[in-house]
Short mmCIF file of C-alpha atoms and ligand atoms in Angstrom, two decimals:
data_model
loop_
_atom_site.label_atom_id
_atom_site.label_comp_id
_atom_site.label_asym_id
_atom_site.label_seq_id
_atom_site.Cartn_x
_atom_site.Cartn_y
_atom_site.Cartn_z
CA MET A 7 26.60 -5.00 -9.55
CA HIS A 8 24.10 -2.43 -10.53
CA PRO A 9 22.38 0.66 -9.18
CA ASN A 10 19.11 -0.96 -9.02
CA PHE A 11 17.99 0.12 -6.03
CA ILE A 12 17.46 3.79 -6.39
CA PHE A 13 13.71 2.23 -6.27
CA GLY A 14 13.70 2.37 -2.75
CA PHE A 15 13.55 6.04 -3.00
CA PHE A 16 10.66 6.13 -4.43
CA TYR A 17 8.27 4.60 -2.04
CA PHE A 18 10.10 6.95 0.65
CA GLN A 19 8.82 9.97 -1.72
CA LEU A 20 5.72 8.27 -2.21
CA ILE A 21 4.84 8.13 1.78
CA CYS A 22 5.95 11.59 1.95
CA THR A 23 3.77 12.93 -0.36
CA THR A 24 0.82 11.05 0.64
CA LEU A 25 0.62 12.52 3.63
CA ALA A 26 1.17 15.68 2.06
CA GLY A 27 -1.64 17.26 3.47
CA SER A 28 -2.44 20.42 0.56
CA PRO A 29 -5.83 21.80 -0.01
CA LYS A 30 -5.50 20.06 -3.55
CA LEU A 31 -4.51 16.58 -2.62
CA PRO A 32 -5.25 14.32 -5.36
CA SER A 33 -8.03 11.25 -4.30
CA TYR A 34 -5.37 8.82 -5.10
CA LEU A 35 -2.85 10.09 -2.01
CA LYS A 36 -4.60 8.66 1.20
CA ILE A 37 -3.56 10.65 4.19
CA CYS A 38 -2.26 8.54 7.28
CA HIS A 39 -2.47 10.61 10.47
CA ARG A 40 0.38 10.10 13.14
CA SER A 41 -2.04 9.46 16.11
CA ASP A 42 -3.19 6.02 13.92
CA PRO A 43 -2.32 2.86 16.11
CA ASN A 44 -2.39 1.55 12.97
CA ILE A 45 -0.18 4.13 10.96
CA GLU A 46 2.46 1.71 9.65
CA LYS A 47 -0.50 -0.29 8.10
CA CYS A 48 -2.10 3.05 6.89
CA LEU A 49 1.22 3.89 5.33
CA LYS A 50 1.80 0.31 3.41
CA ASN A 51 -1.53 0.94 2.28
CA SER A 52 -1.46 3.86 0.67
CA VAL A 53 1.78 3.54 -1.12
CA GLU A 54 0.96 -0.50 -2.54
CA GLU A 55 -2.29 1.83 -3.87
CA LEU A 56 -0.20 3.73 -5.76
CA LYS A 57 1.82 1.32 -7.36
CA PRO A 58 -0.14 1.67 -11.25
CA LEU A 59 0.59 5.20 -10.89
CA LEU A 60 4.29 5.05 -9.78
CA ALA A 61 4.93 2.98 -12.83
CA LYS A 62 3.41 5.81 -15.30
CA GLY A 63 4.49 8.81 -13.00
CA ILE A 64 3.09 11.26 -11.04
CA LYS A 65 3.72 14.52 -13.30
CA GLU A 66 1.97 16.80 -10.42
CA LEU A 67 3.69 15.41 -7.66
CA ASN A 68 6.98 15.25 -10.00
CA ILE A 69 7.63 11.94 -9.84
CA PRO A 70 8.44 10.36 -13.02
CA SER A 71 8.29 7.17 -14.00
CA CYS A 72 9.81 4.42 -12.79
CA GLU A 73 8.85 1.93 -15.66
CA PRO A 74 11.44 2.17 -16.86
CA LEU A 75 13.38 3.85 -13.75
CA LEU A 76 16.20 6.53 -15.36
CA ILE A 77 19.65 6.82 -13.51
CA PRO A 78 22.19 8.81 -15.28
CA GLU A 79 25.20 7.68 -13.59
CA VAL A 80 27.38 5.79 -11.14
CA ASN A 81 30.71 5.48 -10.37
CA ILE A 82 32.35 3.14 -8.70
CA ASP A 83 36.33 3.28 -7.54
CA GLN A 84 37.18 0.39 -5.86
CA GLY A 85 41.11 0.50 -4.58
CA SER A 86 41.97 -2.48 -3.51
CA GLY A 87 40.75 -6.09 -2.43
CA PRO A 88 39.11 -9.20 -4.33
CA VAL A 89 37.75 -6.41 -6.44
CA ALA A 90 39.73 -3.11 -6.96
CA LEU A 91 38.04 -2.21 -9.54
CA LYS A 92 37.55 1.47 -11.60
CA SER A 93 33.88 1.50 -13.70
CA ALA A 94 31.37 4.01 -14.79
CA TYR A 95 27.64 2.84 -15.42
CA LYS A 96 25.45 5.50 -17.72
CA ASP A 97 22.52 5.67 -19.01
CA ILE A 98 20.79 3.30 -16.56
CA LYS A 99 17.75 2.07 -17.30
CA VAL A 100 16.18 -0.21 -14.35
CA TYR A 101 12.96 -2.37 -15.69
CA GLY A 102 10.83 -3.86 -12.67
CA PRO A 103 10.76 -1.81 -9.79
CA SER A 104 6.84 -1.04 -9.86
CA LYS A 105 6.40 -4.42 -8.80
CA PHE A 106 7.40 -4.20 -5.31
CA VAL A 107 6.28 -5.86 -1.93
CA ILE A 108 6.23 -3.64 1.17
CA LYS A 109 6.68 -5.90 3.29
CA GLN A 110 7.82 -3.70 6.39
CA ILE A 111 7.26 -0.19 7.23
CA LYS A 112 8.38 1.16 11.00
CA VAL A 113 7.89 4.62 11.70
CA ASP A 114 9.69 5.73 15.33
CA PHE A 115 8.40 9.81 15.40
CA GLU A 116 10.47 9.98 18.94
CA LYS A 117 13.55 8.79 17.69
CA ASP A 118 12.92 10.88 13.99
CA LYS A 119 13.48 7.21 12.71
CA MET A 120 11.85 5.11 10.03
CA ARG A 121 12.46 1.59 8.20
CA LEU A 122 11.15 0.15 5.24
CA LYS A 123 10.95 -3.86 3.76
CA ILE A 124 10.41 -4.49 0.52
CA TRP A 125 10.40 -6.95 -1.94
CA LEU A 126 11.00 -6.92 -5.26
CA PRO A 127 10.21 -10.34 -7.75
CA HIS A 128 12.64 -9.31 -11.01
CA LEU A 129 14.71 -6.44 -12.28
CA GLU A 130 16.22 -6.01 -15.46
CA VAL A 131 19.11 -3.45 -15.70
CA ILE A 132 20.99 -2.11 -19.18
CA CYS A 133 23.52 0.37 -19.11
CA ARG A 134 26.76 1.55 -20.58
CA TYR A 135 29.43 0.59 -18.65
CA VAL A 136 33.64 1.50 -18.71
CA MET A 137 35.76 -0.90 -16.22
CA ASP A 138 39.18 -1.65 -16.10
CA GLY A 139 40.55 -3.30 -13.12
CA LYS A 140 40.62 -6.33 -11.25
CA ILE A 141 37.57 -8.77 -10.03
CA LEU A 142 38.95 -12.16 -7.95
CA MET A 143 42.65 -11.40 -9.33
CA MET A 144 41.14 -11.72 -13.06
CA PRO A 145 41.89 -8.31 -15.38
CA ILE A 146 38.70 -7.06 -16.57
CA THR A 147 38.74 -3.89 -18.95
CA GLY A 148 36.16 -3.18 -21.76
CA SER A 149 33.63 -0.56 -22.39
CA GLY A 150 29.82 -1.15 -23.68
CA LEU A 151 26.06 -2.23 -23.08
CA SER A 152 25.59 -4.19 -20.36
CA LYS A 153 22.25 -6.31 -19.32
CA ALA A 154 21.76 -7.69 -15.97
CA ASN A 155 18.38 -9.28 -14.36
CA TYR A 156 18.36 -9.63 -10.96
CA SER A 157 15.48 -11.47 -9.38
CA ASN A 158 14.59 -12.19 -5.15
CA ILE A 159 15.56 -9.19 -3.80
CA ASP A 160 15.13 -8.10 -0.43
CA ALA A 161 15.61 -4.35 0.63
CA THR A 162 15.95 -2.60 3.41
CA ILE A 163 16.16 1.44 3.91
CA THR A 164 16.70 3.30 7.34
CA ILE A 165 15.94 6.67 7.59
CA ARG A 166 17.23 9.09 10.01
CA ALA A 167 16.05 12.68 10.35
CA GLU A 168 16.54 15.82 13.07
CA LYS A 169 13.95 18.60 13.05
CA ILE A 170 14.75 21.71 12.04
CA ASN A 171 12.78 25.07 12.87
CA ARG A 172 12.24 27.32 9.68
CA ASP A 173 9.13 30.25 9.48
CA ASN A 174 7.50 29.07 12.72
CA ASP A 175 7.49 25.26 11.00
CA LYS A 176 9.37 22.58 12.23
CA TYR A 177 10.49 20.40 9.30
CA TYR A 178 12.37 17.24 8.95
CA ASN A 179 16.37 17.41 8.03
CA VAL A 180 17.26 13.38 6.75
CA THR A 181 20.49 13.21 8.44
CA ASP A 182 21.16 9.39 7.58
CA PHE A 183 20.37 7.53 4.79
CA TYR A 184 21.37 4.18 4.83
CA VAL A 185 20.34 1.26 1.99
CA GLN A 186 20.68 -2.29 2.34
CA PHE A 187 19.77 -5.37 -0.22
CA GLU A 188 20.16 -8.79 -0.89
CA ILE A 189 19.74 -10.37 -4.50
CA GLY A 190 18.79 -13.76 -4.06
CA GLU A 191 19.56 -14.20 -7.99
CA ALA A 192 21.69 -12.53 -10.80
CA ASN A 193 22.48 -12.82 -14.85
CA ILE A 194 24.72 -10.18 -15.69
CA ASN A 195 26.37 -9.85 -19.34
CA PHE A 196 29.11 -7.32 -20.62
CA ASP A 197 29.37 -6.49 -24.33
CA ASN A 198 32.26 -5.59 -26.36
CA LEU A 199 35.16 -6.90 -23.02
CA PHE A 200 38.55 -6.67 -23.55
CA ASN A 201 38.23 -4.72 -26.88
CA GLY A 202 35.88 -7.15 -28.69
CA ASP A 203 37.49 -10.09 -28.24
CA LYS A 204 34.48 -12.80 -27.99
CA GLU A 205 36.69 -15.36 -26.53
CA LEU A 206 37.86 -13.60 -23.81
CA GLY A 207 34.56 -11.73 -23.53
CA GLU A 208 32.64 -14.97 -23.17
CA ALA A 209 34.80 -16.32 -20.63
CA MET A 210 34.71 -13.75 -18.62
CA ASN A 211 31.28 -13.28 -18.66
CA LEU A 212 30.81 -16.90 -17.09
CA PHE A 213 33.23 -16.59 -14.39
CA LEU A 214 31.08 -13.49 -13.63
CA ASN A 215 28.06 -15.05 -13.35
CA ASP A 216 29.76 -17.71 -11.72
CA ASN A 217 30.92 -15.85 -9.06
CA TRP A 218 28.33 -12.96 -8.73
CA LYS A 219 27.66 -13.13 -5.36
CA GLN A 220 31.24 -12.44 -3.92
CA VAL A 221 31.84 -9.98 -6.83
CA ALA A 222 28.67 -8.61 -6.26
CA GLY A 223 29.61 -8.47 -1.70
CA GLU A 224 32.51 -6.42 -2.85
CA ILE A 225 31.05 -4.00 -4.87
CA LYS A 226 27.91 -3.44 -2.47
CA PRO A 227 29.01 -1.40 0.18
CA VAL A 228 30.26 1.21 -2.70
CA LEU A 229 27.03 0.96 -4.67
CA GLU A 230 24.97 1.18 -1.40
CA ASP A 231 26.39 4.21 -0.24
CA SER A 232 26.18 6.22 -3.84
CA ILE A 233 22.71 5.68 -4.11
CA ALA A 234 21.74 6.29 -0.45
CA SER A 235 23.29 9.93 -0.93
CA ILE A 236 21.20 9.75 -3.81
CA PHE A 237 18.17 8.94 -1.89
CA LYS A 238 18.76 11.43 0.84
CA LYS A 239 19.05 14.37 -1.24
CA PHE A 240 16.21 13.68 -2.47
CA SER A 241 14.13 13.28 0.57
CA ASN A 242 15.28 16.14 1.84
CA ARG A 243 13.54 18.56 -1.00
CA ILE A 244 10.15 16.83 -0.25
CA PHE A 245 11.13 17.49 3.69
CA HIS A 246 12.35 20.62 3.49
CA LYS A 247 9.28 21.69 0.99
CA TYR A 248 7.08 20.68 3.35
CA PRO A 249 6.17 21.41 7.18
CA ILE A 250 5.94 17.88 9.39
CA ASN A 251 3.08 19.01 9.98
CA VAL A 252 1.82 18.96 6.73
CA LEU A 253 3.34 15.64 5.95
CA LEU A 254 2.25 13.87 8.88
CA PRO A 255 -0.51 15.03 10.33
CA LYS A 256 -1.35 13.97 14.03
C1 NAG B 53 17.10 -11.24 -19.02
O1 NAG B 53 15.90 -11.27 -19.11
C2 NAG B 53 15.32 -11.36 -20.14
C3 NAG B 53 13.93 -11.75 -20.96
O2 NAG B 53 13.29 -10.91 -19.45
C4 NAG B 53 16.29 -12.03 -21.43
O3 NAG B 53 15.54 -11.43 -22.50
C5 NAG B 53 17.12 -11.33 -21.39
O4 NAG B 53 18.58 -12.19 -22.33
C6 NAG B 53 18.16 -11.70 -19.83
N1 NAG B 53 19.96 -10.81 -19.77
C7 NAG B 53 20.37 -11.80 -19.58
C8 NAG B 53 22.02 -10.88 -19.02
O5 NAG B 53 20.30 -12.62 -18.79
C1 NAG B 54 21.04 18.92 7.56
O1 NAG B 54 21.66 17.94 7.79
C2 NAG B 54 23.39 18.40 7.34
C3 NAG B 54 23.69 17.02 7.86
O2 NAG B 54 23.72 15.75 7.81
C4 NAG B 54 23.82 19.31 7.64
O3 NAG B 54 24.74 19.39 6.50
C5 NAG B 54 22.60 20.34 6.78
O4 NAG B 54 22.99 21.47 7.07
C6 NAG B 54 21.33 20.26 7.44
N1 NAG B 54 20.28 21.22 7.03
C7 NAG B 54 19.25 21.79 7.13
C8 NAG B 54 18.57 23.28 6.85
O5 NAG B 54 19.43 21.90 8.67
#
């Protein structure tokens, strides 16, 4: 139920910045060429090599630290169905995203498409929450601190772009950004449910953990959409800044 897939955009952004052939390109950035028959392997390696830097953040590239990764806010307003819930998550801290493993990168320059598959061993998500509604027929309400652990996570990120012309240069404009994720295991805890009623709160937390797959499945599409739209905005900041020839030299 937690927005822990924001980190996906980091890998995407890093790939882009890895390819940005500016004159002062730092040594930790390895360029991959479009004509390289092993470009996918090259991209994979250069992003993997950046993992330790990613954890600290890369100031000159305007990449914040992702240990923890900070997400200001996510709102989910699910009207009907098994999960009919209004919930807001604020000051979200995600621990563990820099431990990602890239399983696969596929780039299709003809179709201006890219797909990444990543795997994460473990994520801990801590945030403030407010919620009110029903989950699997059970009324739920509360506000306070929420902590969750997720492990064995697979994520697929699909990106489509169009080419646009500006100042005699070609740029990418990302038009579609999709994020899909599969969580292997989850442990969720909401503090202060039902106005701090301990018994009800404990029972609800047990219930949520017993049913987390179904609960997460209902909320996932909303979450994937909201996260993808953030990624899309972010990736376009890079693509609109650097022409294609700089980001992806021949
Ligand atoms: C998450 O894992 C940490 C240890 O890695 C543990 O201290 C914490 O209690 C766990 N939280 C939940 C909600 O299971
Ligand atoms: C990029 O694509 C979006 C549609 O997804 C469009 O609304 C926007 O105007 C485009 N931006 C540029 C700079 O062409």
